[in-house]
PDB file of C-alpha atoms in Angstrom:
ATOM      1  CA  UNK A  22    -124.008-106.130  23.594  1.00 45.00           C
ATOM      2  CA  UNK A  23    -124.159-108.662  26.392  1.00 65.00           C
ATOM      3  CA  UNK A  24    -127.234-108.329  28.579  1.00 75.00           C
ATOM      4  CA  UNK A  25    -126.640-109.413  32.151  1.00 72.00           C
ATOM      5  CA  UNK A  26    -128.554-108.630  35.351  1.00 81.00           C
ATOM      6  CA  UNK A  27    -125.202-107.902  37.029  1.00 79.00           C
ATOM      7  CA  UNK A  28    -124.040-105.640  34.228  1.00 82.00           C
ATOM      8  CA  UNK A  29    -120.571-105.327  32.774  1.00 83.00           C
ATOM      9  CA  UNK A  30    -118.944-105.127  36.211  1.00 86.00           C
ATOM     10  CA  UNK A  31    -120.592-108.403  37.188  1.00 83.00           C
ATOM     11  CA  UNK A  32    -119.140-110.070  34.120  1.00 84.00           C
ATOM     12  CA  UNK A  33    -115.696-108.715  34.974  1.00 89.00           C
ATOM     13  CA  UNK A  34    -115.993-110.008  38.560  1.00 90.00           C
ATOM     14  CA  UNK A  35    -117.121-113.490  37.475  1.00 90.00           C
ATOM     15  CA  UNK A  36    -113.626-115.049  37.084  1.00 92.00           C
ATOM     16  CA  UNK A  37    -112.574-113.849  40.536  1.00 92.00           C
ATOM     17  CA  UNK A  38    -115.784-115.111  42.135  1.00 92.00           C
ATOM     18  CA  UNK A  39    -115.529-118.540  40.528  1.00 93.00           C
ATOM     19  CA  UNK A  40    -111.853-118.850  41.502  1.00 89.00           C
ATOM     20  CA  UNK A  41    -112.786-117.951  45.088  1.00 90.00           C
ATOM     21  CA  UNK A  42    -115.548-120.573  45.055  1.00 92.00           C
ATOM     22  CA  UNK A  43    -113.124-123.197  43.715  1.00 90.00           C
ATOM     23  CA  UNK A  44    -110.562-122.396  46.425  1.00 88.00           C
ATOM     24  CA  UNK A  45    -113.282-122.503  49.080  1.00 91.00           C
ATOM     25  CA  UNK A  46    -114.355-125.994  48.012  1.00 92.00           C
ATOM     26  CA  UNK A  47    -110.729-127.177  47.728  1.00 88.00           C
ATOM     27  CA  UNK A  48    -109.794-125.824  51.178  1.00 88.00           C
ATOM     28  CA  UNK A  49    -112.974-127.210  52.761  1.00 91.00           C
ATOM     29  CA  UNK A  50    -112.341-130.707  51.387  1.00 91.00           C
ATOM     30  CA  UNK A  51    -108.725-130.596  52.567  1.00 87.00           C
ATOM     31  CA  UNK A  52    -109.820-129.482  56.051  1.00 89.00           C
ATOM     32  CA  UNK A  53    -112.430-132.255  56.106  1.00 91.00           C
ATOM     33  CA  UNK A  54    -109.674-134.785  55.328  1.00 89.00           C
ATOM     34  CA  UNK A  55    -107.533-133.427  58.173  1.00 87.00           C
ATOM     35  CA  UNK A  56    -105.073-131.535  55.947  1.00 83.00           C
ATOM     36  CA  UNK A  57    -104.326-127.935  56.875  1.00 85.00           C
ATOM     37  CA  UNK A  58    -104.724-125.901  53.650  1.00 83.00           C
ATOM     38  CA  UNK A  59    -102.327-123.233  54.938  1.00 82.00           C
ATOM     39  CA  UNK A  60     -99.397-125.668  55.203  1.00 80.00           C
ATOM     40  CA  UNK A  61     -97.494-126.677  52.080  1.00 76.00           C
ATOM     41  CA  UNK A  62     -95.607-129.953  52.571  1.00 73.00           C
ATOM     42  CA  UNK A  63     -92.316-130.304  50.706  1.00 75.00           C
ATOM     43  CA  UNK A  64     -93.548-133.320  48.718  1.00 73.00           C
ATOM     44  CA  UNK A  65     -96.744-131.639  47.463  1.00 67.00           C
ATOM     45  CA  UNK A  66     -97.702-128.372  45.835  1.00 60.00           C
ATOM     46  CA  UNK A  67    -100.437-126.192  47.231  1.00 56.00           C
ATOM     47  CA  UNK A  68    -103.527-124.879  45.521  1.00 54.00           C
ATOM     48  CA  UNK A  69    -102.585-123.929  41.949  1.00 58.00           C
ATOM     49  CA  UNK A  70     -99.877-121.273  41.868  1.00 60.00           C
ATOM     50  CA  UNK A  71     -99.104-121.208  45.596  1.00 66.00           C
ATOM     51  CA  UNK A  72    -102.532-121.209  47.191  1.00 67.00           C
ATOM     52  CA  UNK A  73    -101.028-122.135  50.563  1.00 70.00           C
ATOM     53  CA  UNK A  74     -99.742-118.560  50.695  1.00 73.00           C
ATOM     54  CA  UNK A  75    -103.308-117.240  50.396  1.00 78.00           C
ATOM     55  CA  UNK A  76    -105.741-117.178  53.328  1.00 83.00           C
ATOM     56  CA  UNK A  77    -107.835-120.296  53.760  1.00 85.00           C
ATOM     57  CA  UNK A  78    -111.413-120.104  52.468  1.00 86.00           C
ATOM     58  CA  UNK A  79    -112.394-123.302  54.304  1.00 87.00           C
ATOM     59  CA  UNK A  80    -115.951-123.431  55.613  1.00 89.00           C
ATOM     60  CA  UNK A  81    -115.039-125.856  58.435  1.00 89.00           C
ATOM     61  CA  UNK A  82    -112.067-126.155  60.819  1.00 89.00           C
ATOM     62  CA  UNK A  83    -109.358-128.736  60.111  1.00 89.00           C
ATOM     63  CA  UNK A  84    -110.624-132.092  61.346  1.00 88.00           C
ATOM     64  CA  UNK A  85    -108.516-134.189  63.685  1.00 86.00           C
ATOM     65  CA  UNK A  86    -108.086-137.685  62.342  1.00 74.00           C
ATOM     66  CA  UNK A  87    -108.920-140.532  64.702  1.00 70.00           C
ATOM     67  CA  UNK A  88    -106.970-143.646  63.786  1.00 68.00           C
ATOM     68  CA  UNK A  89    -109.000-146.780  64.357  1.00 70.00           C
ATOM     69  CA  UNK A  90    -107.223-150.127  64.276  1.00 71.00           C
ATOM     70  CA  UNK A  91    -107.984-152.119  61.161  1.00 70.00           C
ATOM     71  CA  UNK A  92    -108.426-155.863  61.151  1.00 64.00           C
ATOM     72  CA  UNK A  93    -104.795-156.509  60.262  1.00 63.00           C
ATOM     73  CA  UNK A  94    -103.558-154.160  63.012  1.00 55.00           C
ATOM     74  CA  UNK A  95    -105.734-155.677  65.715  1.00 53.00           C
ATOM     75  CA  UNK A  96    -104.386-159.215  65.231  1.00 55.00           C
ATOM     76  CA  UNK A  97    -107.591-160.722  63.827  1.00 53.00           C
ATOM     77  CA  UNK A  98    -106.287-161.697  60.387  1.00 52.00           C
ATOM     78  CA  UNK A  99    -107.832-164.619  58.542  1.00 55.00           C
ATOM     79  CA  UNK A 100    -104.355-166.084  58.079  1.00 54.00           C
ATOM     80  CA  UNK A 101    -103.582-165.872  61.787  1.00 52.00           C
ATOM     81  CA  UNK A 102    -104.604-169.304  63.097  1.00 53.00           C
ATOM     82  CA  UNK A 103    -102.852-169.133  66.463  1.00 51.00           C
TER      83      UNK A 103
END
């Protein structure tokens, strides 16, 4: 007999809780990178087995990316001697 403080029902709920935690971390990291976890681009799959169809468990809103010019884009290359 397995002894658990949560009981048998807690052990049965454990896979669903851990899957929810995994999706929460995955969605949060995607939102942090500026990727909407609810959108499934054609060239990429969603969370395993169609997670884009599920509600987002993200802990933060989707971040807006601010593009800063890099050295090569700003015209200050080392090779540029003009």
